[in-house]
PDB file of N, H, CA, C and O in Angstrom:
ATOM      1  N   MET A   1     -11.113 -11.037   3.918  1.00  0.00           N
ATOM      2  CA  MET A   1     -11.563  -9.672   4.090  1.00  0.00           C
ATOM      3  C   MET A   1     -11.212  -9.162   5.489  1.00  0.00           C
ATOM      4  O   MET A   1     -10.885  -7.988   5.662  1.00  0.00           O
ATOM      5  N   LEU A   2     -11.278 -10.035   6.472  1.00  0.00           N
ATOM      6  H   LEU A   2     -11.543 -10.989   6.332  1.00  0.00           H
ATOM      7  CA  LEU A   2     -10.957  -9.626   7.836  1.00  0.00           C
ATOM      8  C   LEU A   2      -9.494  -9.192   7.928  1.00  0.00           C
ATOM      9  O   LEU A   2      -9.173  -8.220   8.612  1.00  0.00           O
ATOM     10  N   LYS A   3      -8.610  -9.915   7.239  1.00  0.00           N
ATOM     11  H   LYS A   3      -8.870 -10.704   6.683  1.00  0.00           H
ATOM     12  CA  LYS A   3      -7.198  -9.555   7.246  1.00  0.00           C
ATOM     13  C   LYS A   3      -7.007  -8.157   6.652  1.00  0.00           C
ATOM     14  O   LYS A   3      -6.211  -7.371   7.165  1.00  0.00           O
ATOM     15  N   THR A   4      -7.725  -7.847   5.585  1.00  0.00           N
ATOM     16  H   THR A   4      -8.372  -8.485   5.169  1.00  0.00           H
ATOM     17  CA  THR A   4      -7.634  -6.532   4.953  1.00  0.00           C
ATOM     18  C   THR A   4      -8.096  -5.437   5.909  1.00  0.00           C
ATOM     19  O   THR A   4      -7.463  -4.386   6.007  1.00  0.00           O
ATOM     20  N   LEU A   5      -9.187  -5.682   6.605  1.00  0.00           N
ATOM     21  H   LEU A   5      -9.701  -6.536   6.526  1.00  0.00           H
ATOM     22  CA  LEU A   5      -9.701  -4.677   7.544  1.00  0.00           C
ATOM     23  C   LEU A   5      -8.760  -4.466   8.723  1.00  0.00           C
ATOM     24  O   LEU A   5      -8.544  -3.333   9.154  1.00  0.00           O
ATOM     25  N   THR A   6      -8.201  -5.549   9.243  1.00  0.00           N
ATOM     26  H   THR A   6      -8.376  -6.469   8.893  1.00  0.00           H
ATOM     27  CA  THR A   6      -7.283  -5.384  10.367  1.00  0.00           C
ATOM     28  C   THR A   6      -5.996  -4.687   9.920  1.00  0.00           C
ATOM     29  O   THR A   6      -5.415  -3.908  10.675  1.00  0.00           O
ATOM     30  N   PHE A   7      -5.551  -4.970   8.684  1.00  0.00           N
ATOM     31  H   PHE A   7      -6.023  -5.602   8.070  1.00  0.00           H
ATOM     32  CA  PHE A   7      -4.378  -4.273   8.162  1.00  0.00           C
ATOM     33  C   PHE A   7      -4.675  -2.785   7.998  1.00  0.00           C
ATOM     34  O   PHE A   7      -3.832  -1.949   8.322  1.00  0.00           O
ATOM     35  N   ALA A   8      -5.855  -2.448   7.501  1.00  0.00           N
ATOM     36  H   ALA A   8      -6.540  -3.127   7.237  1.00  0.00           H
ATOM     37  CA  ALA A   8      -6.229  -1.039   7.330  1.00  0.00           C
ATOM     38  C   ALA A   8      -6.242  -0.325   8.683  1.00  0.00           C
ATOM     39  O   ALA A   8      -5.780   0.811   8.786  1.00  0.00           O
ATOM     40  N   CYS A   9      -6.758  -0.970   9.700  1.00  0.00           N
ATOM     41  H   CYS A   9      -7.134  -1.892   9.616  1.00  0.00           H
ATOM     42  CA  CYS A   9      -6.778  -0.377  11.047  1.00  0.00           C
ATOM     43  C   CYS A   9      -5.360  -0.174  11.567  1.00  0.00           C
ATOM     44  O   CYS A   9      -5.048   0.867  12.145  1.00  0.00           O
ATOM     45  N   MET A  10      -4.506  -1.169  11.361  1.00  0.00           N
ATOM     46  H   MET A  10      -4.759  -2.015  10.892  1.00  0.00           H
ATOM     47  CA  MET A  10      -3.126  -1.039  11.796  1.00  0.00           C
ATOM     48  C   MET A  10      -2.428   0.091  11.049  1.00  0.00           C
ATOM     49  O   MET A  10      -1.704   0.885  11.649  1.00  0.00           O
ATOM     50  N   HIS A  11      -2.647   0.161   9.744  1.00  0.00           N
ATOM     51  H   HIS A  11      -3.235  -0.484   9.256  1.00  0.00           H
ATOM     52  CA  HIS A  11      -2.034   1.201   8.910  1.00  0.00           C
ATOM     53  C   HIS A  11      -2.469   2.588   9.388  1.00  0.00           C
ATOM     54  O   HIS A  11      -1.638   3.483   9.539  1.00  0.00           O
ATOM     55  N   PHE A  12      -3.756   2.764   9.623  1.00  0.00           N
ATOM     56  H   PHE A  12      -4.432   2.037   9.501  1.00  0.00           H
ATOM     57  CA  PHE A  12      -4.274   4.043  10.118  1.00  0.00           C
ATOM     58  C   PHE A  12      -3.626   4.400  11.451  1.00  0.00           C
ATOM     59  O   PHE A  12      -3.198   5.536  11.650  1.00  0.00           O
ATOM     60  N   THR A  13      -3.555   3.444  12.351  1.00  0.00           N
ATOM     61  H   THR A  13      -3.903   2.521  12.189  1.00  0.00           H
ATOM     62  CA  THR A  13      -2.992   3.683  13.686  1.00  0.00           C
ATOM     63  C   THR A  13      -1.525   4.080  13.612  1.00  0.00           C
ATOM     64  O   THR A  13      -1.099   5.023  14.278  1.00  0.00           O
ATOM     65  N   VAL A  14      -0.755   3.366  12.805  1.00  0.00           N
ATOM     66  H   VAL A  14      -1.101   2.600  12.263  1.00  0.00           H
ATOM     67  CA  VAL A  14       0.668   3.680  12.671  1.00  0.00           C
ATOM     68  C   VAL A  14       0.845   5.066  12.050  1.00  0.00           C
ATOM     69  O   VAL A  14       1.633   5.872  12.545  1.00  0.00           O
ATOM     70  N   ALA A  15       0.115   5.344  10.970  1.00  0.00           N
ATOM     71  H   ALA A  15      -0.525   4.689  10.568  1.00  0.00           H
ATOM     72  CA  ALA A  15       0.245   6.649  10.306  1.00  0.00           C
ATOM     73  C   ALA A  15      -0.131   7.775  11.264  1.00  0.00           C
ATOM     74  O   ALA A  15       0.581   8.775  11.358  1.00  0.00           O
ATOM     75  N   PHE A  16      -1.238   7.618  11.970  1.00  0.00           N
ATOM     76  H   PHE A  16      -1.816   6.806  11.894  1.00  0.00           H
ATOM     77  CA  PHE A  16      -1.667   8.657  12.911  1.00  0.00           C
ATOM     78  C   PHE A  16      -0.618   8.857  14.005  1.00  0.00           C
ATOM     79  O   PHE A  16      -0.259   9.992  14.317  1.00  0.00           O
ATOM     80  N   THR A  17      -0.132   7.780  14.581  1.00  0.00           N
ATOM     81  H   THR A  17      -0.423   6.857  14.328  1.00  0.00           H
ATOM     82  CA  THR A  17       0.818   7.866  15.689  1.00  0.00           C
ATOM     83  C   THR A  17       2.118   8.548  15.261  1.00  0.00           C
ATOM     84  O   THR A  17       2.628   9.414  15.971  1.00  0.00           O
ATOM     85  N   VAL A  18       2.649   8.160  14.111  1.00  0.00           N
ATOM     86  H   VAL A  18       2.235   7.456  13.534  1.00  0.00           H
ATOM     87  CA  VAL A  18       3.899   8.748  13.635  1.00  0.00           C
ATOM     88  C   VAL A  18       3.727  10.248  13.412  1.00  0.00           C
ATOM     89  O   VAL A  18       4.556  11.040  13.862  1.00  0.00           O
ATOM     90  N   VAL A  19       2.659  10.642  12.722  1.00  0.00           N
ATOM     91  H   VAL A  19       1.986   9.999  12.357  1.00  0.00           H
ATOM     92  CA  VAL A  19       2.464  12.067  12.434  1.00  0.00           C
ATOM     93  C   VAL A  19       2.168  12.836  13.711  1.00  0.00           C
ATOM     94  O   VAL A  19       2.659  13.951  13.885  1.00  0.00           O
ATOM     95  N   TYR A  20       1.383  12.269  14.595  1.00  0.00           N
ATOM     96  H   TYR A  20       0.984  11.363  14.453  1.00  0.00           H
ATOM     97  CA  TYR A  20       1.091  12.955  15.854  1.00  0.00           C
ATOM     98  C   TYR A  20       2.370  13.166  16.663  1.00  0.00           C
ATOM     99  O   TYR A  20       2.587  14.245  17.214  1.00  0.00           O
ATOM    100  N   LEU A  21       3.207  12.147  16.735  1.00  0.00           N
ATOM    101  H   LEU A  21       3.030  11.270  16.287  1.00  0.00           H
ATOM    102  CA  LEU A  21       4.459  12.285  17.478  1.00  0.00           C
ATOM    103  C   LEU A  21       5.389  13.316  16.836  1.00  0.00           C
ATOM    104  O   LEU A  21       6.139  13.997  17.536  1.00  0.00           O
ATOM    105  N   MET A  22       5.342  13.430  15.517  1.00  0.00           N
ATOM    106  H   MET A  22       4.732  12.877  14.949  1.00  0.00           H
ATOM    107  CA  MET A  22       6.199  14.392  14.826  1.00  0.00           C
ATOM    108  C   MET A  22       5.676  15.822  14.936  1.00  0.00           C
ATOM    109  O   MET A  22       6.464  16.766  15.000  1.00  0.00           O
ATOM    110  N   THR A  23       4.350  15.987  14.957  1.00  0.00           N
ATOM    111  H   THR A  23       3.710  15.220  14.905  1.00  0.00           H
ATOM    112  CA  THR A  23       3.782  17.338  14.903  1.00  0.00           C
ATOM    113  C   THR A  23       3.102  17.767  16.199  1.00  0.00           C
ATOM    114  O   THR A  23       3.006  18.961  16.483  1.00  0.00           O
ATOM    115  N   GLY A  24       2.635  16.808  16.982  1.00  0.00           N
ATOM    116  H   GLY A  24       2.713  15.838  16.751  1.00  0.00           H
ATOM    117  CA  GLY A  24       1.876  17.146  18.183  1.00  0.00           C
ATOM    118  C   GLY A  24       0.457  17.573  17.880  1.00  0.00           C
ATOM    119  O   GLY A  24      -0.255  18.046  18.766  1.00  0.00           O
ATOM    120  N   SER A  25       0.038  17.410  16.630  1.00  0.00           N
ATOM    121  H   SER A  25       0.617  17.026  15.910  1.00  0.00           H
ATOM    122  CA  SER A  25      -1.299  17.856  16.216  1.00  0.00           C
ATOM    123  C   SER A  25      -2.204  16.661  15.936  1.00  0.00           C
ATOM    124  O   SER A  25      -1.895  15.811  15.102  1.00  0.00           O
ATOM    125  N   TRP A  26      -3.335  16.615  16.655  1.00  0.00           N
ATOM    126  H   TRP A  26      -3.586  17.306  17.333  1.00  0.00           H
ATOM    127  CA  TRP A  26      -4.336  15.573  16.415  1.00  0.00           C
ATOM    128  C   TRP A  26      -4.948  15.725  15.028  1.00  0.00           C
ATOM    129  O   TRP A  26      -5.197  14.735  14.340  1.00  0.00           O
ATOM    130  N   VAL A  27      -5.188  16.963  14.625  1.00  0.00           N
ATOM    131  H   VAL A  27      -4.986  17.767  15.184  1.00  0.00           H
ATOM    132  CA  VAL A  27      -5.816  17.226  13.324  1.00  0.00           C
ATOM    133  C   VAL A  27      -4.900  16.787  12.188  1.00  0.00           C
ATOM    134  O   VAL A  27      -5.325  16.073  11.280  1.00  0.00           O
ATOM    135  N   THR A  28      -3.654  17.213  12.241  1.00  0.00           N
ATOM    136  H   THR A  28      -3.308  17.793  12.979  1.00  0.00           H
ATOM    137  CA  THR A  28      -2.704  16.831  11.192  1.00  0.00           C
ATOM    138  C   THR A  28      -2.520  15.314  11.166  1.00  0.00           C
ATOM    139  O   THR A  28      -2.498  14.703  10.098  1.00  0.00           O
ATOM    140  N   GLY A  29      -2.391  14.720  12.336  1.00  0.00           N
ATOM    141  H   GLY A  29      -2.409  15.217  13.204  1.00  0.00           H
ATOM    142  CA  GLY A  29      -2.256  13.263  12.410  1.00  0.00           C
ATOM    143  C   GLY A  29      -3.442  12.555  11.783  1.00  0.00           C
ATOM    144  O   GLY A  29      -3.279  11.595  11.030  1.00  0.00           O
ATOM    145  N   GLY A  30      -4.640  13.038  12.099  1.00  0.00           N
ATOM    146  H   GLY A  30      -4.772  13.818  12.710  1.00  0.00           H
ATOM    147  CA  GLY A  30      -5.850  12.431  11.542  1.00  0.00           C
ATOM    148  C   GLY A  30      -5.969  12.604  10.045  1.00  0.00           C
ATOM    149  O   GLY A  30      -6.323  11.664   9.333  1.00  0.00           O
ATOM    150  N   LEU A  31      -5.673  13.810   9.560  1.00  0.00           N
ATOM    151  H   LEU A  31      -5.385  14.573  10.139  1.00  0.00           H
ATOM    152  CA  LEU A  31      -5.777  14.062   8.116  1.00  0.00           C
ATOM    153  C   LEU A  31      -4.785  13.222   7.327  1.00  0.00           C
ATOM    154  O   LEU A  31      -5.138  12.608   6.319  1.00  0.00           O
ATOM    155  N   ILE A  32      -3.557  13.199   7.789  1.00  0.00           N
ATOM    156  H   ILE A  32      -3.271  13.697   8.607  1.00  0.00           H
ATOM    157  CA  ILE A  32      -2.552  12.415   7.069  1.00  0.00           C
ATOM    158  C   ILE A  32      -2.856  10.922   7.180  1.00  0.00           C
ATOM    159  O   ILE A  32      -2.646  10.174   6.225  1.00  0.00           O
ATOM    160  N   ALA A  33      -3.341  10.493   8.320  1.00  0.00           N
ATOM    161  H   ALA A  33      -3.512  11.100   9.096  1.00  0.00           H
ATOM    162  CA  ALA A  33      -3.681   9.077   8.491  1.00  0.00           C
ATOM    163  C   ALA A  33      -4.829   8.673   7.572  1.00  0.00           C
ATOM    164  O   ALA A  33      -4.944   7.500   7.217  1.00  0.00           O
ATOM    165  N   LEU A  34      -5.675   9.611   7.183  1.00  0.00           N
ATOM    166  H   LEU A  34      -5.582  10.564   7.471  1.00  0.00           H
ATOM    167  CA  LEU A  34      -6.753   9.307   6.235  1.00  0.00           C
ATOM    168  C   LEU A  34      -6.283   9.413   4.789  1.00  0.00           C
ATOM    169  O   LEU A  34      -6.647   8.579   3.960  1.00  0.00           O
ATOM    170  N   VAL A  35      -5.481  10.424   4.477  1.00  0.00           N
ATOM    171  H   VAL A  35      -5.185  11.102   5.151  1.00  0.00           H
ATOM    172  CA  VAL A  35      -5.062  10.672   3.095  1.00  0.00           C
ATOM    173  C   VAL A  35      -3.987   9.681   2.640  1.00  0.00           C
ATOM    174  O   VAL A  35      -4.049   9.174   1.520  1.00  0.00           O
ATOM    175  N   GLU A  36      -3.019   9.409   3.485  1.00  0.00           N
ATOM    176  H   GLU A  36      -2.968   9.822   4.395  1.00  0.00           H
ATOM    177  CA  GLU A  36      -1.889   8.559   3.095  1.00  0.00           C
ATOM    178  C   GLU A  36      -2.326   7.153   2.663  1.00  0.00           C
ATOM    179  O   GLU A  36      -1.838   6.669   1.642  1.00  0.00           O
ATOM    180  N   PRO A  37      -3.217   6.481   3.389  1.00  0.00           N
ATOM    181  CA  PRO A  37      -3.649   5.163   2.907  1.00  0.00           C
ATOM    182  C   PRO A  37      -4.371   5.224   1.553  1.00  0.00           C
ATOM    183  O   PRO A  37      -4.262   4.293   0.754  1.00  0.00           O
ATOM    184  N   CYS A  38      -5.097   6.300   1.295  1.00  0.00           N
ATOM    185  H   CYS A  38      -5.185   7.056   1.944  1.00  0.00           H
ATOM    186  CA  CYS A  38      -5.754   6.440  -0.013  1.00  0.00           C
ATOM    187  C   CYS A  38      -4.712   6.539  -1.122  1.00  0.00           C
ATOM    188  O   CYS A  38      -4.838   5.888  -2.159  1.00  0.00           O
ATOM    189  N   CYS A  39      -3.686   7.352  -0.903  1.00  0.00           N
ATOM    190  H   CYS A  39      -3.583   7.881  -0.061  1.00  0.00           H
ATOM    191  CA  CYS A  39      -2.607   7.476  -1.890  1.00  0.00           C
ATOM    192  C   CYS A  39      -1.879   6.150  -2.043  1.00  0.00           C
ATOM    193  O   CYS A  39      -1.525   5.755  -3.153  1.00  0.00           O
ATOM    194  N   ASN A  40      -1.658   5.473  -0.941  1.00  0.00           N
ATOM    195  H   ASN A  40      -1.946   5.794  -0.039  1.00  0.00           H
ATOM    196  CA  ASN A  40      -0.987   4.187  -0.960  1.00  0.00           C
ATOM    197  C   ASN A  40      -1.803   3.162  -1.756  1.00  0.00           C
ATOM    198  O   ASN A  40      -1.233   2.338  -2.472  1.00  0.00           O
ATOM    199  N   THR A  41      -3.103   3.208  -1.637  1.00  0.00           N
ATOM    200  H   THR A  41      -3.567   3.877  -1.056  1.00  0.00           H
ATOM    201  CA  THR A  41      -3.976   2.286  -2.359  1.00  0.00           C
ATOM    202  C   THR A  41      -3.872   2.511  -3.866  1.00  0.00           C
ATOM    203  O   THR A  41      -3.805   1.550  -4.633  1.00  0.00           O
ATOM    204  N   VAL A  42      -3.858   3.761  -4.291  1.00  0.00           N
ATOM    205  H   VAL A  42      -3.912   4.542  -3.669  1.00  0.00           H
ATOM    206  CA  VAL A  42      -3.709   4.078  -5.718  1.00  0.00           C
ATOM    207  C   VAL A  42      -2.339   3.611  -6.206  1.00  0.00           C
ATOM    208  O   VAL A  42      -2.223   3.011  -7.275  1.00  0.00           O
ATOM    209  N   GLY A  43      -1.309   3.890  -5.418  1.00  0.00           N
ATOM    210  H   GLY A  43      -1.404   4.377  -4.549  1.00  0.00           H
ATOM    211  CA  GLY A  43       0.026   3.439  -5.784  1.00  0.00           C
ATOM    212  C   GLY A  43       0.106   1.927  -5.890  1.00  0.00           C
ATOM    213  O   GLY A  43       0.766   1.401  -6.787  1.00  0.00           O
ATOM    214  N   PHE A  44      -0.561   1.222  -4.979  1.00  0.00           N
ATOM    215  H   PHE A  44      -1.097   1.650  -4.250  1.00  0.00           H
ATOM    216  CA  PHE A  44      -0.558  -0.240  -4.993  1.00  0.00           C
ATOM    217  C   PHE A  44      -1.234  -0.777  -6.259  1.00  0.00           C
ATOM    218  O   PHE A  44      -0.797  -1.782  -6.819  1.00  0.00           O
ATOM    219  N   TYR A  45      -2.292  -0.109  -6.703  1.00  0.00           N
ATOM    220  H   TYR A  45      -2.646   0.708  -6.248  1.00  0.00           H
ATOM    221  CA  TYR A  45      -2.987  -0.522  -7.922  1.00  0.00           C
ATOM    222  C   TYR A  45      -2.016  -0.524  -9.112  1.00  0.00           C
ATOM    223  O   TYR A  45      -1.953  -1.490  -9.872  1.00  0.00           O
ATOM    224  N   PHE A  46      -1.265   0.568  -9.258  1.00  0.00           N
ATOM    225  H   PHE A  46      -1.316   1.352  -8.641  1.00  0.00           H
ATOM    226  CA  PHE A  46      -0.325   0.651 -10.371  1.00  0.00           C
ATOM    227  C   PHE A  46       0.858  -0.303 -10.175  1.00  0.00           C
ATOM    228  O   PHE A  46       1.380  -0.852 -11.145  1.00  0.00           O
ATOM    229  N   HIS A  47       1.272  -0.497  -8.945  1.00  0.00           N
ATOM    230  H   HIS A  47       0.847  -0.051  -8.157  1.00  0.00           H
ATOM    231  CA  HIS A  47       2.328  -1.466  -8.650  1.00  0.00           C
ATOM    232  C   HIS A  47       1.901  -2.861  -9.108  1.00  0.00           C
ATOM    233  O   HIS A  47       2.689  -3.582  -9.720  1.00  0.00           O
ATOM    234  N   GLU A  48       0.669  -3.239  -8.817  1.00  0.00           N
ATOM    235  H   GLU A  48       0.028  -2.653  -8.320  1.00  0.00           H
ATOM    236  CA  GLU A  48       0.167  -4.560  -9.212  1.00  0.00           C
ATOM    237  C   GLU A  48       0.115  -4.709 -10.729  1.00  0.00           C
ATOM    238  O   GLU A  48       0.449  -5.766 -11.262  1.00  0.00           O
ATOM    239  N   LYS A  49      -0.308  -3.636 -11.433  1.00  0.00           N
ATOM    240  H   LYS A  49      -0.578  -2.777 -11.000  1.00  0.00           H
ATOM    241  CA  LYS A  49      -0.345  -3.700 -12.896  1.00  0.00           C
ATOM    242  C   LYS A  49       1.057  -3.937 -13.462  1.00  0.00           C
ATOM    243  O   LYS A  49       1.247  -4.771 -14.347  1.00  0.00           O
ATOM    244  N   LEU A  50       2.031  -3.194 -12.940  1.00  0.00           N
ATOM    245  H   LEU A  50       1.876  -2.516 -12.221  1.00  0.00           H
ATOM    246  CA  LEU A  50       3.406  -3.381 -13.405  1.00  0.00           C
ATOM    247  C   LEU A  50       3.942  -4.755 -13.017  1.00  0.00           C
ATOM    248  O   LEU A  50       4.622  -5.406 -13.810  1.00  0.00           O
ATOM    249  N   TRP A  51       3.639  -5.191 -11.807  1.00  0.00           N
ATOM    250  H   TRP A  51       3.087  -4.662 -11.163  1.00  0.00           H
ATOM    251  CA  TRP A  51       4.105  -6.495 -11.331  1.00  0.00           C
ATOM    252  C   TRP A  51       3.547  -7.609 -12.213  1.00  0.00           C
ATOM    253  O   TRP A  51       4.273  -8.526 -12.597  1.00  0.00           O
ATOM    254  N   ASN A  52       2.266  -7.528 -12.530  1.00  0.00           N
ATOM    255  H   ASN A  52       1.676  -6.784 -12.219  1.00  0.00           H
ATOM    256  CA  ASN A  52       1.649  -8.556 -13.374  1.00  0.00           C
ATOM    257  C   ASN A  52       2.249  -8.556 -14.772  1.00  0.00           C
ATOM    258  O   ASN A  52       2.448  -9.617 -15.363  1.00  0.00           O
ATOM    259  N   ARG A  53       2.536  -7.381 -15.300  1.00  0.00           N
ATOM    260  H   ARG A  53       2.374  -6.519 -14.820  1.00  0.00           H
ATOM    261  CA  ARG A  53       3.151  -7.301 -16.628  1.00  0.00           C
ATOM    262  C   ARG A  53       4.541  -7.933 -16.587  1.00  0.00           C
ATOM    263  O   ARG A  53       4.900  -8.693 -17.486  1.00  0.00           O
ATOM    264  N   PHE A  54       5.327  -7.624 -15.549  1.00  0.00           N
ATOM    265  H   PHE A  54       5.035  -7.006 -14.819  1.00  0.00           H
ATOM    266  CA  PHE A  54       6.666  -8.185 -15.399  1.00  0.00           C
ATOM    267  C   PHE A  54       6.599  -9.702 -15.218  1.00  0.00           C
ATOM    268  O   PHE A  54       7.380 -10.440 -15.819  1.00  0.00           O
ATOM    269  N   SER A  55       5.671 -10.155 -14.397  1.00  0.00           N
ATOM    270  H   SER A  55       5.036  -9.556 -13.909  1.00  0.00           H
ATOM    271  CA  SER A  55       5.530 -11.597 -14.151  1.00  0.00           C
ATOM    272  C   SER A  55       5.146 -12.337 -15.419  1.00  0.00           C
ATOM    273  O   SER A  55       5.656 -13.425 -15.686  1.00  0.00           O
ATOM    274  N   ALA A  56       4.246 -11.750 -16.204  1.00  0.00           N
ATOM    275  H   ALA A  56       3.831 -10.866 -15.987  1.00  0.00           H
ATOM    276  CA  ALA A  56       3.812 -12.394 -17.442  1.00  0.00           C
ATOM    277  C   ALA A  56       4.967 -12.490 -18.432  1.00  0.00           C
ATOM    278  O   ALA A  56       5.141 -13.518 -19.087  1.00  0.00           O
ATOM    279  N   SER A  57       5.761 -11.416 -18.544  1.00  0.00           N
ATOM    280  H   SER A  57       5.619 -10.581 -18.013  1.00  0.00           H
ATOM    281  CA  SER A  57       6.879 -11.463 -19.493  1.00  0.00           C
ATOM    282  C   SER A  57       7.967 -12.411 -19.002  1.00  0.00           C
ATOM    283  O   SER A  57       8.605 -13.072 -19.821  1.00  0.00           O
ATOM    284  N   SER A  58       8.199 -12.499 -17.707  1.00  0.00           N
ATOM    285  H   SER A  58       7.680 -11.961 -17.042  1.00  0.00           H
ATOM    286  CA  SER A  58       9.175 -13.428 -17.153  1.00  0.00           C
ATOM    287  C   SER A  58       8.736 -14.864 -17.369  1.00  0.00           C
ATOM    288  O   SER A  58       9.553 -15.725 -17.693  1.00  0.00           O
ATOM    289  N   ALA A  59       7.450 -15.124 -17.192  1.00  0.00           N
ATOM    290  H   ALA A  59       6.786 -14.424 -16.930  1.00  0.00           H
ATOM    291  CA  ALA A  59       6.934 -16.478 -17.391  1.00  0.00           C
ATOM    292  C   ALA A  59       7.069 -16.876 -18.852  1.00  0.00           C
ATOM    293  O   ALA A  59       7.392 -18.024 -19.158  1.00  0.00           O
ATOM    294  N   GLY A  60       6.825 -15.934 -19.755  1.00  0.00           N
ATOM    295  H   GLY A  60       6.563 -15.001 -19.507  1.00  0.00           H
ATOM    296  CA  GLY A  60       6.980 -16.205 -21.196  1.00  0.00           C
ATOM    297  C   GLY A  60       8.410 -16.516 -21.546  1.00  0.00           C
ATOM    298  O   GLY A  60       8.673 -17.414 -22.345  1.00  0.00           O
ATOM    299  N   ASN A  61       9.339 -15.789 -20.961  1.00  0.00           N
ATOM    300  H   ASN A  61       9.126 -15.060 -20.311  1.00  0.00           H
ATOM    301  CA  ASN A  61      10.766 -16.032 -21.209  1.00  0.00           C
ATOM    302  C   ASN A  61      11.187 -17.396 -20.679  1.00  0.00           C
ATOM    303  O   ASN A  61      11.973 -18.090 -21.323  1.00  0.00           O
ATOM    304  N   MET A  62      10.684 -17.786 -19.531  1.00  0.00           N
ATOM    305  H   MET A  62      10.045 -17.222 -19.008  1.00  0.00           H
ATOM    306  CA  MET A  62      11.041 -19.083 -18.954  1.00  0.00           C
ATOM    307  C   MET A  62      10.464 -20.219 -19.800  1.00  0.00           C
ATOM    308  O   MET A  62      11.120 -21.240 -20.008  1.00  0.00           O
ATOM    309  N   THR A  63       9.244 -20.039 -20.280  1.00  0.00           N
ATOM    310  H   THR A  63       8.710 -19.210 -20.110  1.00  0.00           H
ATOM    311  CA  THR A  63       8.623 -21.076 -21.130  1.00  0.00           C
ATOM    312  C   THR A  63       9.419 -21.261 -22.404  1.00  0.00           C
ATOM    313  O   THR A  63       9.645 -22.386 -22.848  1.00  0.00           O
ATOM    314  N   ALA A  64       9.842 -20.152 -22.991  1.00  0.00           N
ATOM    315  H   ALA A  64       9.658 -19.238 -22.631  1.00  0.00           H
ATOM    316  CA  ALA A  64      10.633 -20.225 -24.226  1.00  0.00           C
ATOM    317  C   ALA A  64      11.980 -20.890 -23.953  1.00  0.00           C
ATOM    318  O   ALA A  64      12.466 -21.653 -24.788  1.00  0.00           O
ATOM    319  N   ALA A  65      12.582 -20.618 -22.816  1.00  0.00           N
ATOM    320  H   ALA A  65      12.187 -19.998 -22.138  1.00  0.00           H
ATOM    321  CA  ALA A  65      13.874 -21.224 -22.488  1.00  0.00           C
ATOM    322  C   ALA A  65      13.742 -22.720 -22.249  1.00  0.00           C
ATOM    323  O   ALA A  65      14.620 -23.488 -22.645  1.00  0.00           O
ATOM    324  N   VAL A  66      12.672 -23.140 -21.616  1.00  0.00           N
ATOM    325  H   VAL A  66      11.959 -22.516 -21.294  1.00  0.00           H
ATOM    326  CA  VAL A  66      12.445 -24.568 -21.348  1.00  0.00           C
ATOM    327  C   VAL A  66      12.155 -25.297 -22.646  1.00  0.00           C
ATOM    328  O   VAL A  66      12.610 -26.425 -22.835  1.00  0.00           O
ATOM    329  N   ALA A  67      11.399 -24.667 -23.552  1.00  0.00           N
ATOM    330  H   ALA A  67      11.029 -23.750 -23.398  1.00  0.00           H
ATOM    331  CA  ALA A  67      11.046 -25.295 -24.829  1.00  0.00           C
ATOM    332  C   ALA A  67      12.265 -25.455 -25.726  1.00  0.00           C
ATOM    333  O   ALA A  67      12.320 -26.376 -26.541  1.00  0.00           O
ATOM    334  N   ALA A  68      13.236 -24.572 -25.584  1.00  0.00           N
ATOM    335  H   ALA A  68      13.192 -23.824 -24.922  1.00  0.00           H
ATOM    336  CA  ALA A  68      14.436 -24.625 -26.432  1.00  0.00           C
ATOM    337  C   ALA A  68      15.335 -25.704 -25.952  1.00  0.00           C
ATOM    338  O   ALA A  68      16.402 -25.920 -26.526  1.00  0.00           O
TER     339      ALA A  68
END
């Protein structure tokens, strides 16, 4: 859990810094730094679902190939 929290802090810091440097706005940097990780989290959820489906089908194909 500590690794997750430190990654979230790093992600927020990087997002804020990049947007602030691009816009010069503390408000815009803060808003995007809050919104972007939320969107990224939703995207990661669907990525994991697809990854697990792909991994399961690949494992099934390998088992069938070994059995043959």
